[in-house]
GROMACS .gro file of C-alpha atoms in nm:
model
  357
    1LYS     CA    1   0.430  -1.343  -1.587
    2PRO     CA    2   0.299  -1.102  -1.324
    3GLN     CA    3   0.065  -0.827  -1.431
    4LEU     CA    4   0.236  -0.489  -1.394
    5VAL     CA    5  -0.016  -0.209  -1.344
    6ALA     CA    6   0.128   0.142  -1.365
    7SER     CA    7   0.006   0.450  -1.549
    8ASN     CA    8   0.347   0.616  -1.546
    9ASP     CA    9   0.558   0.494  -1.840
   10ARG     CA   10   0.872   0.627  -1.674
   11PHE     CA   11   0.803   0.429  -1.356
   12CYS     CA   12   0.739   0.119  -1.571
   13ARG     CA   13   1.068   0.160  -1.757
   14PHE     CA   14   1.249   0.219  -1.428
   15LEU     CA   15   1.111  -0.108  -1.287
   16GLU     CA   16   1.185  -0.302  -1.606
   17GLU     CA   17   1.546  -0.184  -1.601
   18TYR     CA   18   1.635  -0.186  -1.232
   19CYS     CA   19   1.377  -0.426  -1.084
   20PRO     CA   20   1.343  -0.682  -1.367
   21VAL     CA   21   1.203  -0.949  -1.134
   22VAL     CA   22   0.859  -0.786  -1.173
   23THR     CA   23   0.858  -0.877  -1.542
   24GLU     CA   24   0.993  -1.232  -1.501
   25THR     CA   25   0.767  -1.535  -1.499
   26TYR     CA   26   0.702  -1.646  -1.142
   27TYR     CA   27   0.704  -2.024  -1.107
   28PRO     CA   28   0.547  -2.127  -0.774
   29THR     CA   29   0.674  -2.440  -0.600
   30ILE     CA   30   0.500  -2.714  -0.794
   31TRP     CA   31   0.400  -2.925  -0.494
   32CYS     CA   32   0.243  -2.634  -0.303
   33TRP     CA   33   0.131  -2.385  -0.565
   34GLU     CA   34  -0.223  -2.329  -0.429
   35GLY     CA   35  -0.260  -2.000  -0.239
   36ARG     CA   36  -0.384  -2.134   0.094
   37VAL     CA   37  -0.117  -2.406   0.099
   38GLN     CA   38   0.156  -2.150   0.027
   39THR     CA   39   0.022  -1.928   0.305
   40LEU     CA   40   0.014  -2.212   0.558
   41LEU     CA   41   0.351  -2.366   0.473
   42ARG     CA   42   0.573  -2.061   0.431
   43PRO     CA   43   0.637  -2.003   0.805
   44PHE     CA   44   0.741  -2.367   0.846
   45ILE     CA   45   0.941  -2.412   0.525
   46THR     CA   46   1.143  -2.094   0.494
   47SER     CA   47   1.468  -2.062   0.685
   48ARG     CA   48   1.525  -1.808   0.962
   49PRO     CA   49   1.847  -1.613   0.901
   50GLN     CA   50   2.037  -1.515   1.214
   51VAL     CA   51   1.997  -1.146   1.292
   52GLN     CA   52   2.149  -0.967   1.590
   53TYR     CA   53   1.921  -0.678   1.690
   54ARG     CA   54   1.976  -0.374   1.906
   55ASN     CA   55   1.651  -0.298   2.084
   56GLU     CA   56   1.537   0.054   2.163
   57LEU     CA   57   1.222   0.170   2.342
   58ILE     CA   58   1.097   0.514   2.248
   59LYS     CA   59   0.831   0.712   2.431
   60THR     CA   60   0.512   0.838   2.267
   61ALA     CA   61   0.322   1.161   2.326
   62ASP     CA   62   0.043   0.981   2.516
   63GLY     CA   63   0.282   0.815   2.763
   64GLY     CA   64   0.316   0.485   2.582
   65GLN     CA   65   0.626   0.320   2.437
   66ILE     CA   66   0.724   0.161   2.107
   67SER     CA   67   0.982  -0.113   2.062
   68LEU     CA   68   1.225  -0.069   1.773
   69ASP     CA   69   1.468  -0.344   1.670
   70TRP     CA   70   1.772  -0.210   1.487
   71PHE     CA   71   2.003  -0.395   1.253
   72ASP     CA   72   2.276  -0.131   1.226
   73ASN     CA   73   2.496  -0.317   0.975
   74ASN     CA   74   2.805  -0.143   1.112
   75ASP     CA   75   3.023  -0.383   0.913
   76SER     CA   76   2.886  -0.245   0.587
   77SER     CA   77   3.173  -0.209   0.339
   78TYR     CA   78   2.951  -0.029   0.088
   79TYR     CA   79   2.838   0.237   0.336
   80PRO     CA   80   3.097   0.259   0.620
   81ASP     CA   81   2.969   0.606   0.718
   82ALA     CA   82   2.667   0.542   0.943
   83SER     CA   83   2.533   0.894   0.887
   84THR     CA   84   2.468   0.829   0.517
   85ARG     CA   85   2.398   0.454   0.528
   86PRO     CA   86   2.059   0.390   0.358
   87THR     CA   87   1.789   0.290   0.606
   88VAL     CA   88   1.490   0.060   0.554
   89LEU     CA   89   1.201   0.073   0.801
   90LEU     CA   90   1.021  -0.264   0.816
   91LEU     CA   91   0.658  -0.308   0.927
   92PRO     CA   92   0.548  -0.666   1.012
   93GLY     CA   93   0.194  -0.803   0.983
   94LEU     CA   94  -0.101  -0.805   1.222
   95THR     CA   95   0.053  -0.998   1.513
   96GLY     CA   96   0.406  -1.010   1.369
   97THR     CA   97   0.732  -0.883   1.518
   98SER     CA   98   1.096  -0.854   1.418
   99LYS     CA   99   1.125  -1.232   1.465
  100GLU     CA  100   0.906  -1.322   1.164
  101SER     CA  101   1.092  -1.518   0.897
  102TYR     CA  102   0.989  -1.275   0.620
  103ILE     CA  103   1.134  -0.984   0.820
  104LEU     CA  104   1.457  -1.176   0.887
  105HIS     CA  105   1.490  -1.245   0.514
  106MET     CA  106   1.438  -0.878   0.428
  107ILE     CA  107   1.713  -0.786   0.671
  108HIS     CA  108   1.940  -1.054   0.525
  109GLN     CA  109   1.883  -0.911   0.176
  110SER     CA  110   1.950  -0.558   0.305
  111GLU     CA  111   2.267  -0.670   0.482
  112THR     CA  112   2.420  -0.795   0.156
  113LEU     CA  113   2.353  -0.453   0.000
  114GLY     CA  114   2.508  -0.265   0.293
  115TYR     CA  115   2.186  -0.109   0.425
  116ARG     CA  116   2.064  -0.050   0.780
  117CYS     CA  117   1.721  -0.178   0.892
  118VAL     CA  118   1.489  -0.091   1.175
  119VAL     CA  119   1.178  -0.294   1.260
  120PHE     CA  120   0.872  -0.112   1.394
  121ASN     CA  121   0.703  -0.344   1.643
  122ASN     CA  122   0.345  -0.245   1.721
  123ARG     CA  123   0.271  -0.162   2.082
  124GLY     CA  124   0.262  -0.443   2.332
  125ILE     CA  125   0.357  -0.740   2.112
  126ALA     CA  126   0.738  -0.753   2.120
  127GLY     CA  127   0.773  -0.829   2.491
  128GLU     CA  128   0.766  -0.470   2.614
  129GLU     CA  129   0.515  -0.351   2.873
  130LEU     CA  130   0.200  -0.166   2.774
  131LEU     CA  131   0.217   0.163   2.964
  132THR     CA  132  -0.126   0.288   2.853
  133PRO     CA  133  -0.448   0.100   2.764
  134ARG     CA  134  -0.381   0.130   2.390
  135THR     CA  135  -0.243  -0.110   2.132
  136TYR     CA  136  -0.261  -0.052   1.754
  137CYS     CA  137  -0.474  -0.077   1.442
  138ALA     CA  138  -0.441  -0.048   1.063
  139ALA     CA  139  -0.608   0.294   1.049
  140ASN     CA  140  -0.426   0.488   1.321
  141THR     CA  141  -0.092   0.612   1.190
  142GLU     CA  142   0.021   0.818   1.491
  143ASP     CA  143   0.280   0.567   1.615
  144LEU     CA  144   0.417   0.512   1.265
  145GLU     CA  145   0.447   0.887   1.211
  146ALA     CA  146   0.638   0.917   1.539
  147VAL     CA  147   0.875   0.634   1.442
  148ILE     CA  148   0.941   0.770   1.091
  149HIS     CA  149   1.025   1.115   1.221
  150TYR     CA  150   1.237   0.971   1.504
  151VAL     CA  151   1.443   0.751   1.270
  152HIS     CA  152   1.483   1.036   1.022
  153SER     CA  153   1.597   1.272   1.299
  154LEU     CA  154   1.874   1.028   1.396
  155HIS     CA  155   2.003   0.997   1.040
  156PRO     CA  156   1.880   1.301   0.845
  157SER     CA  157   2.142   1.256   0.570
  158ALA     CA  158   2.068   0.887   0.512
  159PRO     CA  159   1.840   0.780   0.224
  160PHE     CA  160   1.524   0.641   0.387
  161MET     CA  161   1.245   0.413   0.266
  162ALA     CA  162   0.996   0.167   0.418
  163ALA     CA  163   0.849  -0.175   0.347
  164GLY     CA  164   0.527  -0.310   0.498
  165VAL     CA  165   0.388  -0.662   0.498
  166SER     CA  166   0.016  -0.750   0.529
  167MET     CA  167  -0.128  -0.519   0.798
  168GLY     CA  168   0.208  -0.342   0.810
  169GLY     CA  169   0.159  -0.264   0.442
  170MET     CA  170  -0.195  -0.139   0.506
  171LEU     CA  171  -0.071   0.088   0.786
  172LEU     CA  172   0.208   0.221   0.564
  173LEU     CA  173  -0.033   0.289   0.276
  174ASN     CA  174  -0.274   0.468   0.509
  175TYR     CA  175   0.015   0.682   0.635
  176LEU     CA  176   0.127   0.763   0.280
  177GLY     CA  177  -0.228   0.845   0.176
  178LYS     CA  178  -0.251   1.085   0.468
  179THR     CA  179   0.087   1.256   0.423
  180GLY     CA  180   0.115   1.270   0.043
  181THR     CA  181   0.456   1.416  -0.039
  182ASP     CA  182   0.511   1.544   0.315
  183THR     CA  183   0.722   1.249   0.434
  184PRO     CA  184   1.097   1.186   0.474
  185LEU     CA  185   1.049   0.849   0.299
  186MET     CA  186   1.183   0.830  -0.058
  187ALA     CA  187   0.968   0.533  -0.159
  188ALA     CA  188   0.786   0.231  -0.017
  189ALA     CA  189   0.731  -0.137  -0.092
  190ILE     CA  190   0.405  -0.308   0.007
  191PHE     CA  191   0.355  -0.685   0.023
  192SER     CA  192   0.024  -0.876   0.053
  193ALA     CA  193  -0.175  -0.578   0.181
  194GLY     CA  194  -0.546  -0.618   0.245
  195TRP     CA  195  -0.688  -0.341   0.026
  196ASN     CA  196  -1.051  -0.351   0.134
  197VAL     CA  197  -1.106  -0.472   0.490
  198PHE     CA  198  -1.476  -0.551   0.431
  199GLU     CA  199  -1.381  -0.788   0.148
  200SER     CA  200  -1.092  -0.935   0.347
  201VAL     CA  201  -1.300  -1.029   0.652
  202GLU     CA  202  -1.580  -1.163   0.431
  203SER     CA  203  -1.330  -1.387   0.252
  204LEU     CA  204  -1.181  -1.503   0.581
  205GLU     CA  205  -1.526  -1.593   0.714
  206LYS     CA  206  -1.590  -1.854   0.445
  207PRO     CA  207  -1.601  -2.193   0.623
  208LEU     CA  208  -1.267  -2.335   0.504
  209ASN     CA  209  -1.085  -2.003   0.540
  210TRP     CA  210  -1.229  -1.958   0.891
  211LEU     CA  211  -1.101  -2.302   0.985
  212LEU     CA  212  -0.756  -2.253   0.833
  213PHE     CA  213  -0.688  -1.887   0.914
  214ASN     CA  214  -0.958  -1.681   1.085
  215TYR     CA  215  -0.990  -1.869   1.412
  216TYR     CA  216  -0.612  -1.902   1.452
  217LEU     CA  217  -0.557  -1.533   1.377
  218THR     CA  218  -0.825  -1.439   1.631
  219THR     CA  219  -0.656  -1.647   1.901
  220CYS     CA  220  -0.323  -1.482   1.814
  221LEU     CA  221  -0.481  -1.139   1.861
  222GLN     CA  222  -0.630  -1.246   2.193
  223SER     CA  223  -0.298  -1.391   2.304
  224SER     CA  224  -0.118  -1.068   2.215
  225ILE     CA  225  -0.338  -0.866   2.452
  226SER     CA  226  -0.392  -1.122   2.730
  227ARG     CA  227  -0.048  -1.043   2.879
  228HIS     CA  228  -0.167  -0.683   2.924
  229ARG     CA  229  -0.507  -0.776   3.066
  230GLN     CA  230  -0.460  -0.581   3.389
  231MET     CA  231  -0.392  -0.261   3.197
  232LEU     CA  232  -0.664  -0.313   2.936
  233GLU     CA  233  -0.936  -0.408   3.186
  234LYS     CA  234  -0.951  -0.041   3.280
  235LEU     CA  235  -1.134   0.028   2.954
  236PHE     CA  236  -1.259  -0.303   2.812
  237ASP     CA  237  -1.475  -0.599   2.901
  238MET     CA  238  -1.189  -0.844   2.850
  239ASP     CA  239  -1.409  -1.149   2.909
  240LEU     CA  240  -1.621  -1.044   2.611
  241VAL     CA  241  -1.311  -0.975   2.397
  242MET     CA  242  -1.174  -1.320   2.478
  243LYS     CA  243  -1.497  -1.484   2.357
  244ALA     CA  244  -1.447  -1.355   2.001
  245ARG     CA  245  -1.425  -1.635   1.743
  246THR     CA  246  -1.354  -1.423   1.434
  247VAL     CA  247  -1.134  -1.123   1.356
  248ARG     CA  248  -1.453  -0.924   1.292
  249GLU     CA  249  -1.586  -1.003   1.641
  250PHE     CA  250  -1.250  -0.909   1.795
  251ASP     CA  251  -1.243  -0.579   1.607
  252LYS     CA  252  -1.604  -0.507   1.704
  253GLN     CA  253  -1.544  -0.561   2.076
  254PHE     CA  254  -1.189  -0.429   2.101
  255THR     CA  255  -1.013  -0.249   1.813
  256SER     CA  256  -1.295  -0.023   1.694
  257VAL     CA  257  -1.383   0.068   2.054
  258MET     CA  258  -1.022   0.143   2.148
  259PHE     CA  259  -0.981   0.394   1.866
  260GLY     CA  260  -1.316   0.564   1.915
  261TYR     CA  261  -1.508   0.452   1.608
  262ARG     CA  262  -1.887   0.466   1.623
  263SER     CA  263  -1.912   0.125   1.459
  264ILE     CA  264  -1.696  -0.148   1.318
  265ASP     CA  265  -1.803  -0.039   0.969
  266ASP     CA  266  -1.658   0.307   1.035
  267TYR     CA  267  -1.332   0.147   1.145
  268TYR     CA  268  -1.312  -0.086   0.845
  269GLU     CA  269  -1.387   0.202   0.610
  270ASP     CA  270  -1.103   0.406   0.761
  271ALA     CA  271  -0.862   0.112   0.768
  272SER     CA  272  -0.903   0.021   0.398
  273PRO     CA  273  -0.603   0.155   0.200
  274CYS     CA  274  -0.795   0.146  -0.130
  275ARG     CA  275  -0.963   0.469  -0.019
  276LYS     CA  276  -0.632   0.654   0.022
  277LEU     CA  277  -0.430   0.521  -0.271
  278LYS     CA  278  -0.509   0.821  -0.490
  279SER     CA  279  -0.334   1.051  -0.239
  280VAL     CA  280  -0.001   0.864  -0.221
  281GLY     CA  281   0.273   1.112  -0.315
  282ILE     CA  282   0.593   0.901  -0.336
  283PRO     CA  283   0.683   0.597  -0.554
  284VAL     CA  284   0.521   0.282  -0.418
  285LEU     CA  285   0.550  -0.075  -0.545
  286CYS     CA  286   0.275  -0.313  -0.426
  287LEU     CA  287   0.297  -0.692  -0.467
  288ASN     CA  288  -0.019  -0.904  -0.435
  289SER     CA  289  -0.118  -1.253  -0.542
  290VAL     CA  290  -0.466  -1.285  -0.689
  291ASP     CA  291  -0.518  -1.613  -0.496
  292ASP     CA  292  -0.463  -1.446  -0.157
  293VAL     CA  293  -0.767  -1.517   0.063
  294PHE     CA  294  -0.667  -1.227   0.289
  295SER     CA  295  -0.696  -0.984  -0.003
  296PRO     CA  296  -0.936  -1.112  -0.272
  297ALA     CA  297  -0.850  -1.031  -0.633
  298HIS     CA  298  -1.171  -0.836  -0.697
  299ALA     CA  299  -1.083  -0.599  -0.410
  300ILE     CA  300  -0.742  -0.498  -0.550
  301PRO     CA  301  -0.783  -0.132  -0.663
  302VAL     CA  302  -0.645  -0.170  -1.015
  303GLU     CA  303  -0.838   0.124  -1.162
  304THR     CA  304  -0.745   0.355  -0.874
  305ALA     CA  305  -0.378   0.259  -0.910
  306LYS     CA  306  -0.391   0.358  -1.278
  307GLN     CA  307  -0.493   0.710  -1.172
  308ASN     CA  308  -0.183   0.773  -0.957
  309ALA     CA  309   0.153   0.805  -1.135
  310ASN     CA  310   0.336   0.715  -0.812
  311VAL     CA  311   0.181   0.369  -0.783
  312ALA     CA  312   0.277   0.039  -0.944
  313LEU     CA  313   0.097  -0.290  -0.873
  314VAL     CA  314   0.259  -0.627  -0.938
  315LEU     CA  315  -0.003  -0.903  -0.944
  316THR     CA  316   0.092  -1.270  -0.958
  317SER     CA  317  -0.153  -1.550  -1.031
  318CYS     CA  318  -0.016  -1.763  -0.745
  319GLY     CA  319   0.163  -1.695  -0.420
  320GLY     CA  320  -0.102  -1.678  -0.149
  321HIS     CA  321  -0.059  -1.443   0.147
  322ILE     CA  322   0.310  -1.364   0.213
  323GLY     CA  323   0.388  -1.693   0.037
  324PHE     CA  324   0.548  -1.654  -0.306
  325LEU     CA  325   0.744  -1.978  -0.260
  326GLU     CA  326   0.950  -2.087  -0.559
  327GLY     CA  327   1.188  -2.370  -0.643
  328ILE     CA  328   1.160  -2.740  -0.556
  329TRP     CA  329   1.259  -2.690  -0.191
  330PRO     CA  330   1.185  -2.324  -0.108
  331ARG     CA  331   1.389  -2.285   0.208
  332LYS     CA  332   1.566  -1.960   0.129
  333CYS     CA  333   1.474  -1.683  -0.112
  334THR     CA  334   1.113  -1.630  -0.219
  335TYR     CA  335   0.983  -1.425  -0.511
  336MET     CA  336   0.874  -1.162  -0.257
  337ASP     CA  337   1.229  -1.142  -0.118
  338ARG     CA  338   1.367  -1.087  -0.469
  339VAL     CA  339   1.114  -0.811  -0.541
  340PHE     CA  340   1.207  -0.646  -0.210
  341LYS     CA  341   1.582  -0.664  -0.274
  342GLN     CA  342   1.570  -0.536  -0.630
  343PHE     CA  343   1.325  -0.253  -0.559
  344VAL     CA  344   1.508  -0.129  -0.249
  345GLN     CA  345   1.839  -0.137  -0.435
  346ALA     CA  346   1.681   0.037  -0.735
  347VAL     CA  347   1.548   0.319  -0.515
  348PHE     CA  348   1.870   0.373  -0.320
  349GLU     CA  349   2.110   0.337  -0.613
  350HIS     CA  350   1.907   0.481  -0.903
  351GLY     CA  351   1.620   0.663  -0.736
  352ASN     CA  352   1.699   0.996  -0.900
  353LYS     CA  353   1.559   0.848  -1.221
  354ILE     CA  354   1.209   0.818  -1.078
  355PHE     CA  355   1.204   1.111  -0.841
  356SER     CA  356   1.187   1.347  -1.136
  357MET     CA  357   0.872   1.170  -1.265
   0.00000   0.00000   0.00000
């Protein structure tokens, strides 16, 4: 069974009643139960539900643009009135977009419940042009704040929550830690967040993890900015950035410089959600596996979570990073998908029972 960490008895009872999956025994797929194997295989094994998006580009205060992919769910029989149709904002991982299989599955789950979804694509990675020499990072929440307030302004009467995966979860936690209760979001779900960036990069720099994940992730980051080289060369030595062989080297030469940090340590300190968890002011459910090499078990802020009545951690012994595969042939629904579906439904249908906590 997962370990459920929550100091608020009322939140615990709410989860046990309306999100019972967090108390059920999680049985990982027997032939790929190890965390790294789950992490590697999930993108290839899981299906990719068909989703028809409506794309929208919105302008930012600094002259940039953000790509939003909407799944309006206008055929919703549960919520035919678009003005009050519950809305879920989805934040993909580090180099992820609305096309990631885990995002498509979240939308598929939301569709069956009648909800609307909107995917926040970080600047410059969803095919849109980069209008300014700026991309994104886990610590800077300005773009996310702009998107949340924009979506809320379009549907002010619609119940509104968010779900973030990996770096998307880190960004969402950093936003929630900054805003406290001053947010239009009712609640949030976080999956496979890296809680302490120092510990995450150290884990990813171990020889086998570097070979399996770090080098590939670094090349993905480089690929995501190479299309915008002409714009970015105005501020960066792109030849040096392209020589990076680890995520840490990339962040040292590019990310920390772009956002004005004096050092990479300053950036990693600011980007680590464990520092802001105590300030989160709305109900948040966080799912992590303790065998996730991207977020080592010893770095999960269990004691800090116990000090905030709004926070619940669900910790599984297996599952890897955005893995959580289950069943003999795990093509469709994962444990993570089930946690997402039940928690989102619990918040939208029964949320009044936790909002008086």
